[in-house]
Amino acid sequence: MEEKWMSDARILALLRSEDDTELQALMTDARAVCDRTYGRRVFFRGLIEFTNHCKNNCYYCGIRRQNANIRRYRLTDEEIFSCCRTGYALGYRTFVLQGGEDPAFTADRICSLVSGIKKNHPDCALTLSIGEWPRADYVRFFEAGADRYLLRHETADPRHYARLHPPEMSGDNRKRCLWDLKDIGFQTGAGLMVGSPFQTEEELLADLHFLKELQPQMVGIGPFIPQADTPFGSYSGGSRTQTLKMVALCRLLLPKALLPATTALGTIASDGREQALRAGANVVMPNLSPTAVRSSYAIYDNKLSTGDEAAESRIQMENRILAAGFEPDLSRGDFSR
Ligand code: SAH
């Protein structure tokens, strides 16, 4: 059934088409593939955005080093442990620590955070999303007890990568990190922004080729959303339909992957999350950061962080998922081989 979508020519035609009937058919097939592996279950992850300091200067990102128009914060170790305790009491069994590349969080400090959280909550999975490190540091994080690592490749095409990032960053190093993470044994997540500046359909196809080669356990796919204080502040953002196509294609390509219905898609479309689930996504990542800092993790404009998006509103999010015909699942939600 799904093979019919997967030739390069078919994918390019689909990415260029505005035919809604075709999109609905694609989403139906992708969802059926997800149902076969995971059923209707939707896994919950508690997201802790623990620092918005960053040494990098990615042209699209609101927490880039050169953005002076942002209130910087970093949580203390005790605040991070406290977020996890709150999340645990709310029922979460996976925590995701995400942040900018903040030199205050040395590899030693990350290791002690990881082992502290795993000691407090041995039944929980811990995911890191803290950017690019030497392989030896990734090994240390893994040995300290981290289970998973999210590092979107952003775009698989090296020239496109160079147009989204300053010269000191490279797509090759990003990919090297992903291969190392996988090799070390992390459940590894890659991913991309749909509709980022200068992106063409060929680049989206290259992203799918790269995902096929890497075989990551997780893939984050969300629309690019401009952030006013960045060099791309006046570019247009990615669309809901294009994002749904990429989620569905990714599901067909990687039947067992864990695919989040991203906050970014929920930000540009009120039904974005539900539509992503219908396209084969099976993860949501509500925000567990302390409420006082949530608005400061402004990687893009108008980011949702309250209401259903807030981890403390788990019941609201569960009700939305139930209403859309899916089953909220608060277990660790590991990749199933
Ligand atoms: N420093 C970490 C976490 C980055 S933020 C890392 O390097 O992995 C997590 C993700 O947010 C990024 O990988 C990027 O894909 C996404 N992001 C950043 N700016 C964005 C924007 N303007 N619109 C949509 N997504 C964005």
Coordinates of C-alpha atoms and ligand atoms in Angstrom, one line a residue:
M1 CA 0.0 0.0 0.0
E2 CA 2.5 2.6 1.2
E3 CA 5.1 1.8 -1.5
K4 CA 3.0 3.8 -3.9
W5 CA 4.0 7.0 -2.3
M6 CA 7.6 6.4 -2.0
S7 CA 9.4 6.9 -5.3
D8 CA 11.4 10.2 -5.6
A9 CA 9.2 11.4 -8.5
R10 CA 6.1 10.7 -6.5
I11 CA 7.4 12.5 -3.4
L12 CA 8.4 15.6 -5.4
A13 CA 5.0 15.7 -7.1
L14 CA 3.2 15.3 -3.8
L15 CA 5.3 18.1 -2.2
R16 CA 4.4 20.4 -5.1
S17 CA 0.7 19.5 -5.2
E18 CA -2.1 21.4 -3.5
D19 CA -4.5 18.6 -3.9
D20 CA -6.3 18.1 -0.6
T21 CA -7.8 14.7 -1.6
E22 CA -4.3 13.4 -2.2
L23 CA -3.1 14.8 1.1
Q24 CA -5.9 13.1 3.0
A25 CA -5.2 9.7 1.2
L26 CA -1.5 10.1 2.2
M27 CA -2.4 10.8 5.8
T28 CA -4.8 7.8 6.0
D29 CA -2.1 5.5 4.7
A30 CA 0.5 6.9 7.1
R31 CA -1.8 6.6 10.0
A32 CA -2.6 3.0 9.2
V33 CA 1.1 2.2 9.3
C34 CA 1.4 3.9 12.7
D35 CA -1.7 2.0 14.0
R36 CA 0.0 -1.3 13.0
T37 CA 3.0 -0.7 15.2
Y38 CA 1.8 1.5 18.1
G39 CA -2.0 1.3 17.8
R40 CA -3.8 4.6 18.7
R41 CA -1.4 5.3 21.6
V42 CA 0.0 8.8 22.0
F43 CA 3.0 9.1 24.3
F44 CA 3.7 12.0 26.6
R45 CA 7.1 13.7 27.3
G46 CA 7.6 16.4 29.9
L47 CA 9.8 19.1 28.3
I48 CA 12.1 21.1 30.5
E49 CA 13.7 24.1 28.7
F50 CA 16.4 24.6 31.2
T51 CA 18.5 27.4 29.7
N52 CA 18.0 29.9 26.9
H53 CA 21.7 31.0 26.8
C54 CA 23.4 29.8 23.6
K55 CA 26.8 30.2 22.1
N56 CA 25.5 29.6 18.6
N57 CA 24.0 32.1 16.2
C58 CA 21.7 30.1 14.0
Y59 CA 19.9 32.6 11.7
Y60 CA 16.4 31.3 12.4
C61 CA 16.5 30.8 16.2
G62 CA 15.3 33.3 18.7
I63 CA 17.7 32.3 21.4
R64 CA 20.7 32.9 19.2
R65 CA 23.7 34.5 20.8
Q66 CA 23.3 37.9 19.1
N67 CA 19.6 38.4 20.1
A68 CA 19.9 41.1 22.7
N69 CA 16.2 41.5 22.9
I70 CA 15.5 38.5 25.1
R71 CA 15.6 37.9 28.9
R72 CA 18.2 35.2 29.4
Y73 CA 17.7 32.5 32.2
R74 CA 19.2 29.3 33.3
L75 CA 17.6 27.0 35.9
T76 CA 19.6 25.8 38.9
D77 CA 20.1 22.1 39.3
E78 CA 17.6 22.2 42.1
E79 CA 15.0 23.8 39.9
I80 CA 15.6 21.2 37.3
F81 CA 15.2 18.4 39.8
S82 CA 12.0 20.1 41.1
C83 CA 10.5 20.2 37.5
C84 CA 11.1 16.5 37.3
R85 CA 9.4 15.9 40.7
T86 CA 6.4 18.0 39.6
G87 CA 6.3 16.1 36.3
Y88 CA 6.5 12.7 38.0
A89 CA 3.6 13.6 40.3
L90 CA 1.6 14.6 37.2
G91 CA 2.3 11.2 35.8
Y92 CA 5.1 11.8 33.3
R93 CA 7.6 9.0 32.8
T94 CA 9.9 10.7 30.3
F95 CA 11.7 14.0 30.8
V96 CA 13.3 15.9 28.0
L97 CA 16.0 18.4 29.0
Q98 CA 16.4 20.9 26.2
G99 CA 18.4 24.0 26.0
G100 CA 20.7 26.3 24.1
E101 CA 24.4 25.4 24.0
D102 CA 25.1 27.1 27.3
P103 CA 28.8 27.0 28.4
A104 CA 27.6 27.1 32.0
F105 CA 26.4 23.6 31.6
T106 CA 29.7 21.7 31.3
A107 CA 29.8 18.0 30.5
D108 CA 30.5 17.4 34.2
R109 CA 27.4 19.3 35.2
I110 CA 25.2 17.6 32.6
C111 CA 26.4 14.2 33.8
S112 CA 25.6 15.0 37.4
L113 CA 22.1 16.3 36.4
V114 CA 21.5 13.1 34.4
S115 CA 22.6 10.8 37.2
G116 CA 20.7 12.8 39.8
I117 CA 17.4 12.6 37.8
K118 CA 17.9 8.9 37.1
K119 CA 18.5 8.3 40.8
N120 CA 15.4 10.2 41.8
H121 CA 13.3 8.5 39.1
P122 CA 14.8 5.2 38.1
D123 CA 11.6 4.2 36.2
C124 CA 11.7 7.2 33.9
A125 CA 13.4 7.7 30.6
L126 CA 15.6 10.8 30.2
T127 CA 16.2 12.6 26.9
L128 CA 18.8 15.2 26.3
S129 CA 18.5 17.9 23.6
I130 CA 21.5 20.1 24.1
G131 CA 23.2 20.4 20.7
E132 CA 26.6 19.4 19.4
W133 CA 29.3 17.8 21.6
P134 CA 32.4 15.7 21.0
R135 CA 31.7 12.0 20.9
A136 CA 33.5 11.5 24.2
D137 CA 31.0 13.7 25.9
Y138 CA 28.1 11.9 24.4
V139 CA 29.6 8.7 25.7
R140 CA 29.8 10.2 29.2
F141 CA 26.1 11.4 29.0
F142 CA 25.1 7.9 28.0
E143 CA 27.1 6.2 30.8
A144 CA 25.6 8.7 33.3
G145 CA 22.2 7.2 32.3
A146 CA 20.7 9.4 29.5
D147 CA 18.5 7.1 27.3
R148 CA 17.6 9.3 24.3
Y149 CA 19.0 12.3 22.5
L150 CA 17.2 14.8 20.2
L151 CA 19.3 16.7 17.6
R152 CA 17.4 17.8 14.5
H153 CA 19.6 17.7 11.5
E154 CA 17.7 20.8 10.3
T155 CA 18.4 20.2 6.7
A156 CA 20.4 17.4 5.0
D157 CA 21.6 19.5 2.1
P158 CA 25.1 21.0 3.0
R159 CA 24.5 24.2 0.9
H160 CA 21.1 24.8 2.4
Y161 CA 22.6 24.1 5.9
A162 CA 25.2 26.8 5.2
R163 CA 22.5 29.3 4.4
L164 CA 20.7 28.8 7.7
H165 CA 23.8 28.8 9.9
P166 CA 26.9 30.9 10.4
P167 CA 30.2 29.7 8.9
E168 CA 31.5 28.2 12.1
M169 CA 28.7 25.6 12.0
S170 CA 28.5 22.7 9.5
G171 CA 25.9 20.2 8.4
D172 CA 28.7 17.6 8.4
N173 CA 29.4 18.0 12.1
R174 CA 25.6 17.9 12.8
K175 CA 25.4 14.5 11.0
R176 CA 28.6 13.3 12.7
C177 CA 26.9 13.9 16.0
L178 CA 23.8 12.0 14.9
W179 CA 25.8 9.0 13.8
D180 CA 27.8 9.0 17.0
L181 CA 24.7 9.2 19.1
K182 CA 23.1 6.3 17.4
D183 CA 26.3 4.3 17.5
I184 CA 26.7 4.9 21.3
G185 CA 23.3 3.5 21.8
F186 CA 21.0 6.4 22.4
Q187 CA 17.5 6.3 21.0
T188 CA 18.3 9.1 18.6
G189 CA 16.1 11.8 17.2
A190 CA 16.8 13.8 14.0
G191 CA 14.4 16.2 12.4
L192 CA 13.9 19.4 10.4
M193 CA 12.0 22.6 9.9
V194 CA 9.5 22.6 7.0
G195 CA 9.5 25.8 5.0
S196 CA 12.8 27.2 6.4
P197 CA 14.2 30.0 4.2
F198 CA 15.5 28.9 0.8
Q199 CA 14.2 25.4 1.2
T200 CA 13.0 23.6 -2.0
E201 CA 11.2 20.4 -2.5
E202 CA 14.5 18.8 -3.5
E203 CA 15.8 19.6 -0.1
L204 CA 12.9 18.0 1.6
L205 CA 13.5 14.9 -0.5
A206 CA 17.1 14.9 0.6
D207 CA 15.9 15.1 4.2
L208 CA 13.9 11.9 3.6
H209 CA 16.9 10.2 2.0
F210 CA 19.0 11.1 5.0
L211 CA 16.4 9.9 7.4
K212 CA 16.2 6.6 5.5
E213 CA 20.0 6.2 5.8
L214 CA 20.2 7.2 9.5
Q215 CA 17.2 5.2 10.6
P216 CA 16.6 7.4 13.7
Q217 CA 14.3 6.2 16.4
M218 CA 12.6 9.7 16.6
V219 CA 12.0 12.5 14.1
G220 CA 10.9 16.0 15.0
I221 CA 9.2 17.8 12.1
G222 CA 7.7 21.2 12.6
P223 CA 7.1 24.3 10.4
F224 CA 9.7 27.1 10.4
I225 CA 8.1 30.1 12.2
P226 CA 9.9 33.5 11.9
Q227 CA 11.1 35.1 15.1
A228 CA 11.2 38.9 14.8
D229 CA 14.6 39.5 16.4
T230 CA 16.5 37.1 14.1
P231 CA 17.9 37.7 10.6
F232 CA 15.0 35.6 9.2
G233 CA 12.4 37.7 11.1
S234 CA 10.7 38.9 8.0
Y235 CA 10.7 35.6 6.0
S236 CA 7.5 33.6 5.6
G237 CA 6.9 30.5 7.7
G238 CA 6.3 26.9 6.8
S239 CA 2.8 25.7 6.0
R240 CA 0.5 23.4 7.8
T241 CA -0.1 21.2 4.8
Q242 CA 3.5 20.9 3.8
T243 CA 4.4 19.9 7.4
L244 CA 1.6 17.3 7.4
K245 CA 3.0 15.8 4.2
M246 CA 6.4 15.5 5.7
V247 CA 5.1 13.9 8.9
A248 CA 3.1 11.4 6.8
L249 CA 6.0 10.6 4.5
C250 CA 8.3 10.2 7.4
R251 CA 5.8 7.7 9.0
L252 CA 5.7 5.7 5.8
L253 CA 9.5 5.7 5.6
L254 CA 10.1 4.8 9.3
P255 CA 7.1 2.8 10.4
K256 CA 8.3 2.4 14.0
A257 CA 9.7 5.9 14.6
L258 CA 8.4 8.0 17.4
L259 CA 7.1 11.2 15.8
P260 CA 6.0 14.2 17.8
A261 CA 3.0 16.3 16.9
T262 CA 5.1 19.4 17.4
T263 CA 4.3 22.6 19.4
A264 CA 5.3 24.6 16.3
L265 CA 2.5 22.9 14.2
G266 CA 0.1 23.6 17.1
T267 CA 1.3 27.2 17.0
I268 CA 0.5 27.9 13.4
A269 CA -2.8 25.9 13.3
S270 CA -5.3 25.4 16.1
D271 CA -5.9 21.8 14.9
G272 CA -2.2 21.3 14.1
R273 CA -1.5 18.7 16.7
E274 CA -4.6 16.6 16.0
Q275 CA -3.9 16.7 12.2
A276 CA -0.3 15.6 12.9
L277 CA -1.7 12.6 14.8
R278 CA -3.9 11.8 11.9
A279 CA -0.8 12.0 9.7
G280 CA 1.0 9.3 11.8
A281 CA 2.5 11.3 14.7
N282 CA 2.4 9.6 18.1
V283 CA 4.1 11.8 20.7
V284 CA 3.3 15.1 22.4
M285 CA 5.7 17.1 24.5
P286 CA 3.9 19.4 27.0
N287 CA 6.0 22.0 28.7
L288 CA 7.2 21.3 32.3
S289 CA 9.5 24.4 32.6
P290 CA 8.7 26.8 35.5
T291 CA 5.9 29.1 34.4
A292 CA 8.0 32.2 35.0
V293 CA 10.6 31.4 32.3
R294 CA 8.3 29.8 29.7
S295 CA 7.8 32.8 27.6
S296 CA 11.6 33.4 27.5
Y297 CA 12.3 30.2 25.6
A298 CA 11.2 32.1 22.5
I299 CA 12.9 30.2 19.7
Y300 CA 10.0 31.5 17.4
D301 CA 7.2 34.0 17.8
N302 CA 3.9 33.2 19.6
K303 CA 5.1 29.8 20.8
L304 CA 2.4 28.0 22.8
S305 CA 3.3 27.3 26.4
T306 CA 0.2 27.7 28.4
G307 CA -3.2 26.0 28.3
D308 CA -3.1 22.6 26.8
E309 CA 0.6 23.0 26.1
A310 CA 1.4 23.2 29.8
A311 CA 2.3 19.9 31.4
E312 CA 0.2 20.8 34.4
S313 CA -2.8 20.8 32.1
R314 CA -2.3 17.1 31.3
I315 CA -6.0 16.4 31.6
Q316 CA -6.9 19.0 29.0
M317 CA -4.3 17.6 26.6
E318 CA -5.5 14.1 27.3
N319 CA -9.1 15.1 26.5
R320 CA -8.1 16.6 23.2
I321 CA -6.3 13.4 22.3
L322 CA -9.3 11.3 23.3
A323 CA -11.6 13.6 21.4
A324 CA -9.5 13.1 18.3
G325 CA -9.8 9.3 18.6
F326 CA -6.5 8.5 20.2
E327 CA -5.3 6.9 23.5
P328 CA -3.1 9.0 25.8
D329 CA -0.2 6.8 27.1
L330 CA 1.8 8.0 30.1
S331 CA 4.3 5.1 30.0
R332 CA 8.0 5.6 29.1
G333 CA 7.1 5.0 25.5
D334 CA 10.4 3.5 24.3
F335 CA 11.1 2.8 20.6
S336 CA 9.7 -0.6 19.8
R337 CA 12.0 -2.7 17.7
Ligands
SAH1 N1 20.3 23.7 21.1 C1 19.5 22.5 20.9 C2 18.0 22.8 20.9 C3 17.6 23.7 19.9 S1 15.9 24.3 19.9 C4 19.9 21.9 19.6 O1 20.8 22.4 18.9 O2 19.5 20.8 19.2 C5 15.1 22.9 19.2 C6 14.7 23.0 17.8 O3 13.8 24.2 17.6 C7 15.8 23.2 16.7 O4 16.4 22.0 16.4 C8 15.0 23.8 15.5 O5 14.7 22.9 14.6 C9 13.8 24.4 16.2 N2 13.7 25.9 15.9 C10 14.6 26.8 16.2 N3 14.1 28.0 15.7 C11 13.0 27.8 15.1 C12 12.0 28.6 14.4 N4 12.3 29.9 14.2 N5 10.9 28.0 13.9 C13 10.7 26.7 14.1 N6 11.5 25.9 14.7 C14 12.7 26.4 15.2

